[in-house]
GROMACS .gro file of N, CA and C in nm:
model
  243
    1UNK      N    1  -1.979   2.505  -1.902
    1UNK     CA    2  -1.907   2.363  -2.044
    1UNK      C    3  -1.978   2.239  -1.991
    2UNK      N    4  -1.989   2.175  -2.104
    2UNK     CA    5  -2.038   2.072  -2.122
    2UNK      C    6  -1.920   1.945  -2.137
    3UNK      N    7  -1.967   1.835  -2.107
    3UNK     CA    8  -1.860   1.710  -2.118
    3UNK      C    9  -1.830   1.646  -2.034
    4UNK      N   10  -1.800   1.517  -2.051
    4UNK     CA   11  -1.738   1.468  -1.918
    4UNK      C   12  -1.591   1.525  -1.851
    5UNK      N   13  -1.623   1.527  -1.724
    5UNK     CA   14  -1.491   1.550  -1.647
    5UNK      C   15  -1.441   1.460  -1.593
    6UNK      N   16  -1.431   1.323  -1.651
    6UNK     CA   17  -1.366   1.243  -1.548
    6UNK      C   18  -1.244   1.242  -1.633
    7UNK      N   19  -1.130   1.165  -1.567
    7UNK     CA   20  -0.977   1.136  -1.600
    7UNK      C   21  -1.026   1.047  -1.667
    8UNK      N   22  -0.894   1.069  -1.794
    8UNK     CA   23  -0.850   0.938  -1.890
    8UNK      C   24  -0.803   0.833  -1.820
    9UNK      N   25  -0.801   0.711  -1.805
    9UNK     CA   26  -0.744   0.567  -1.723
    9UNK      C   27  -0.586   0.598  -1.791
   10UNK      N   28  -0.522   0.570  -1.679
   10UNK     CA   29  -0.386   0.601  -1.660
   10UNK      C   30  -0.337   0.475  -1.649
   11UNK      N   31  -0.212   0.407  -1.761
   11UNK     CA   32  -0.174   0.279  -1.714
   11UNK      C   33  -0.109   0.282  -1.608
   12UNK      N   34  -0.058   0.177  -1.523
   12UNK     CA   35   0.036   0.176  -1.437
   12UNK      C   36   0.160   0.233  -1.452
   13UNK      N   37   0.246   0.283  -1.325
   13UNK     CA   38   0.369   0.307  -1.362
   13UNK      C   39   0.446   0.221  -1.376
   14UNK      N   40   0.559   0.197  -1.413
   14UNK     CA   41   0.687   0.079  -1.374
   14UNK      C   42   0.678   0.060  -1.247
   15UNK      N   43   0.711   0.130  -1.157
   15UNK     CA   44   0.697   0.106  -1.028
   15UNK      C   45   0.591   0.029  -0.949
   16UNK      N   46   0.488   0.076  -1.007
   16UNK     CA   47   0.350   0.002  -0.939
   16UNK      C   48   0.347  -0.150  -0.990
   17UNK      N   49   0.375  -0.135  -1.113
   17UNK     CA   50   0.335  -0.284  -1.202
   17UNK      C   51   0.465  -0.369  -1.149
   18UNK      N   52   0.610  -0.276  -1.107
   18UNK     CA   53   0.699  -0.383  -1.024
   18UNK      C   54   0.656  -0.407  -0.917
   19UNK      N   55   0.612  -0.339  -0.827
   19UNK     CA   56   0.557  -0.389  -0.679
   19UNK      C   57   0.455  -0.505  -0.691
   20UNK      N   58   0.331  -0.473  -0.794
   20UNK     CA   59   0.238  -0.594  -0.768
   20UNK      C   60   0.289  -0.695  -0.828
   21UNK      N   61   0.392  -0.685  -0.928
   21UNK     CA   62   0.479  -0.817  -0.976
   21UNK      C   63   0.556  -0.893  -0.854
   22UNK      N   64   0.631  -0.790  -0.773
   22UNK     CA   65   0.738  -0.851  -0.697
   22UNK      C   66   0.650  -0.937  -0.571
   23UNK      N   67   0.534  -0.870  -0.530
   23UNK     CA   68   0.465  -0.965  -0.430
   23UNK      C   69   0.344  -1.021  -0.468
   24UNK      N   70   0.310  -1.065  -0.566
   24UNK     CA   71   0.206  -1.157  -0.656
   24UNK      C   72   0.256  -1.248  -0.568
   25UNK      N   73   0.355  -1.327  -0.538
   25UNK     CA   74   0.392  -1.480  -0.454
   25UNK      C   75   0.423  -1.460  -0.355
   26UNK      N   76   0.418  -1.350  -0.301
   26UNK     CA   77   0.443  -1.322  -0.140
   26UNK      C   78   0.299  -1.420  -0.059
   27UNK      N   79   0.387  -1.504   0.053
   27UNK     CA   80   0.273  -1.587   0.128
   27UNK      C   81   0.227  -1.473   0.257
   28UNK      N   82   0.317  -1.415   0.286
   28UNK     CA   83   0.319  -1.282   0.442
   28UNK      C   84   0.234  -1.181   0.363
   29UNK      N   85   0.108  -1.126   0.477
   29UNK     CA   86   0.086  -0.985   0.459
   29UNK      C   87   0.217  -0.886   0.473
   30UNK      N   88   0.180  -0.760   0.423
   30UNK     CA   89   0.282  -0.659   0.406
   30UNK      C   90   0.228  -0.587   0.567
   31UNK      N   91   0.338  -0.543   0.602
   31UNK     CA   92   0.310  -0.461   0.720
   31UNK      C   93   0.302  -0.297   0.703
   32UNK      N   94   0.212  -0.267   0.804
   32UNK     CA   95   0.187  -0.126   0.775
   32UNK      C   96   0.205  -0.071   0.909
   33UNK      N   97   0.302   0.003   0.914
   33UNK     CA   98   0.362   0.057   1.056
   33UNK      C   99   0.331   0.211   1.103
   34UNK      N  100   0.376   0.232   1.211
   34UNK     CA  101   0.349   0.372   1.267
   34UNK      C  102   0.504   0.456   1.245
   35UNK      N  103   0.507   0.561   1.185
   35UNK     CA  104   0.651   0.649   1.180
   35UNK      C  105   0.745   0.586   1.106
   36UNK      N  106   0.727   0.511   1.018
   36UNK     CA  107   0.835   0.380   0.957
   36UNK      C  108   0.948   0.336   1.069
   37UNK      N  109   0.868   0.305   1.181
   37UNK     CA  110   0.917   0.241   1.293
   37UNK      C  111   1.014   0.037   1.246
   38UNK      N  112   0.939   0.032   1.179
   38UNK     CA  113   1.002  -0.099   1.102
   38UNK      C  114   1.177  -0.106   1.044
   39UNK      N  115   1.158   0.049   0.994
   39UNK     CA  116   1.325   0.091   0.932
   39UNK      C  117   1.426   0.127   1.035
   40UNK      N  118   1.334   0.174   1.152
   40UNK     CA  119   1.413   0.235   1.271
   40UNK      C  120   1.452   0.186   1.402
   41UNK      N  121   1.361   0.016   1.377
   41UNK     CA  122   1.374  -0.045   1.533
   41UNK      C  123   1.529  -0.105   1.549
   42UNK      N  124   1.605  -0.116   1.441
   42UNK     CA  125   1.728  -0.186   1.477
   42UNK      C  126   1.796  -0.070   1.555
   43UNK      N  127   1.826   0.068   1.493
   43UNK     CA  128   1.893   0.170   1.567
   43UNK      C  129   1.823   0.220   1.701
   44UNK      N  130   1.724   0.217   1.706
   44UNK     CA  131   1.644   0.298   1.813
   44UNK      C  132   1.607   0.191   1.893
   45UNK      N  133   1.633   0.071   1.893
   45UNK     CA  134   1.540  -0.045   1.964
   45UNK      C  135   1.395  -0.039   2.044
   46UNK      N  136   1.318   0.031   1.962
   46UNK     CA  137   1.187   0.022   2.014
   46UNK      C  138   1.106  -0.082   1.921
   47UNK      N  139   0.980  -0.129   1.983
   47UNK     CA  140   0.917  -0.217   1.906
   47UNK      C  141   0.858  -0.163   1.776
   48UNK      N  142   0.798  -0.249   1.711
   48UNK     CA  143   0.751  -0.199   1.548
   48UNK      C  144   0.602  -0.273   1.577
   49UNK      N  145   0.501  -0.193   1.653
   49UNK     CA  146   0.377  -0.244   1.657
   49UNK      C  147   0.302  -0.166   1.507
   50UNK      N  148   0.191  -0.299   1.440
   50UNK     CA  149   0.118  -0.293   1.321
   50UNK      C  150   0.020  -0.216   1.391
   51UNK      N  151   0.003  -0.132   1.225
   51UNK     CA  152  -0.112  -0.042   1.233
   51UNK      C  153  -0.225  -0.129   1.157
   52UNK      N  154  -0.148  -0.209   1.077
   52UNK     CA  155  -0.232  -0.324   0.970
   52UNK      C  156  -0.142  -0.372   0.892
   53UNK      N  157  -0.233  -0.475   0.819
   53UNK     CA  158  -0.153  -0.564   0.700
   53UNK      C  159  -0.220  -0.550   0.610
   54UNK      N  160  -0.141  -0.529   0.451
   54UNK     CA  161  -0.200  -0.569   0.354
   54UNK      C  162  -0.187  -0.670   0.280
   55UNK      N  163  -0.285  -0.714   0.204
   55UNK     CA  164  -0.291  -0.854   0.159
   55UNK      C  165  -0.223  -0.824   0.001
   56UNK      N  166  -0.103  -0.889  -0.017
   56UNK     CA  167  -0.010  -0.838  -0.112
   56UNK      C  168  -0.073  -0.918  -0.254
   57UNK      N  169  -0.160  -1.009  -0.236
   57UNK     CA  170  -0.250  -1.082  -0.371
   57UNK      C  171  -0.363  -0.994  -0.404
   58UNK      N  172  -0.388  -0.876  -0.304
   58UNK     CA  173  -0.454  -0.769  -0.339
   58UNK      C  174  -0.486  -0.644  -0.417
   59UNK      N  175  -0.296  -0.615  -0.427
   59UNK     CA  176  -0.262  -0.512  -0.503
   59UNK      C  177  -0.314  -0.496  -0.629
   60UNK      N  178  -0.346  -0.389  -0.660
   60UNK     CA  179  -0.401  -0.357  -0.829
   60UNK      C  180  -0.398  -0.222  -0.858
   61UNK      N  181  -0.382  -0.174  -0.972
   61UNK     CA  182  -0.359  -0.026  -1.028
   61UNK      C  183  -0.477   0.034  -1.036
   62UNK      N  184  -0.535   0.116  -1.020
   62UNK     CA  185  -0.665   0.182  -1.076
   62UNK      C  186  -0.634   0.306  -1.114
   63UNK      N  187  -0.636   0.288  -1.240
   63UNK     CA  188  -0.623   0.405  -1.343
   63UNK      C  189  -0.720   0.486  -1.341
   64UNK      N  190  -0.870   0.493  -1.310
   64UNK     CA  191  -0.963   0.514  -1.346
   64UNK      C  192  -1.013   0.645  -1.206
   65UNK      N  193  -1.082   0.748  -1.231
   65UNK     CA  194  -1.138   0.817  -1.125
   65UNK      C  195  -1.050   0.934  -1.083
   66UNK      N  196  -1.108   1.014  -0.982
   66UNK     CA  197  -1.015   1.100  -0.919
   66UNK      C  198  -0.866   1.065  -0.848
   67UNK      N  199  -0.850   0.970  -0.805
   67UNK     CA  200  -0.726   0.927  -0.726
   67UNK      C  201  -0.691   0.808  -0.780
   68UNK      N  202  -0.639   0.813  -0.920
   68UNK     CA  203  -0.562   0.702  -0.974
   68UNK      C  204  -0.425   0.626  -0.880
   69UNK      N  205  -0.413   0.536  -0.858
   69UNK     CA  206  -0.319   0.500  -0.788
   69UNK      C  207  -0.294   0.340  -0.734
   70UNK      N  208  -0.199   0.303  -0.664
   70UNK     CA  209  -0.185   0.163  -0.616
   70UNK      C  210  -0.298   0.138  -0.516
   71UNK      N  211  -0.334   0.042  -0.498
   71UNK     CA  212  -0.446   0.002  -0.400
   71UNK      C  213  -0.426  -0.137  -0.339
   72UNK      N  214  -0.482  -0.177  -0.250
   72UNK     CA  215  -0.479  -0.299  -0.177
   72UNK      C  216  -0.558  -0.322  -0.075
   73UNK      N  217  -0.612  -0.440  -0.038
   73UNK     CA  218  -0.668  -0.447   0.117
   73UNK      C  219  -0.593  -0.455   0.213
   74UNK      N  220  -0.681  -0.367   0.325
   74UNK     CA  221  -0.588  -0.361   0.434
   74UNK      C  222  -0.655  -0.381   0.549
   75UNK      N  223  -0.609  -0.470   0.645
   75UNK     CA  224  -0.699  -0.528   0.763
   75UNK      C  225  -0.625  -0.420   0.865
   76UNK      N  226  -0.716  -0.322   0.921
   76UNK     CA  227  -0.651  -0.232   1.040
   76UNK      C  228  -0.671  -0.323   1.163
   77UNK      N  229  -0.541  -0.324   1.238
   77UNK     CA  230  -0.546  -0.397   1.378
   77UNK      C  231  -0.611  -0.308   1.495
   78UNK      N  232  -0.627  -0.157   1.456
   78UNK     CA  233  -0.720  -0.140   1.586
   78UNK      C  234  -0.605   0.028   1.639
   79UNK      N  235  -0.649   0.072   1.750
   79UNK     CA  236  -0.573   0.205   1.805
   79UNK      C  237  -0.433   0.134   1.885
   80UNK      N  238  -0.346   0.129   1.802
   80UNK     CA  239  -0.183   0.111   1.877
   80UNK      C  240  -0.112   0.256   1.845
   81UNK      N  241  -0.052   0.280   1.961
   81UNK     CA  242  -0.001   0.381   1.950
   81UNK      C  243   0.152   0.373   1.879
   0.00000   0.00000   0.00000
């Protein structure tokens, strides 16, 4: 077969657009944690080590290519269990 195999660009979903809009004016970075521990800390008493931080101002929808989706700049903090 001939022709392009590229996917057509897709617009951001309402959820992605909402996430971008909500976080646009946020001053603190977004936590990336291990095993959703930030949601469980109150009930299990364990600490919440950060795996990384997402700059909320970097969030963008990428509708082109093989993996369209919501992307952002992440700063990984290293090997924390």
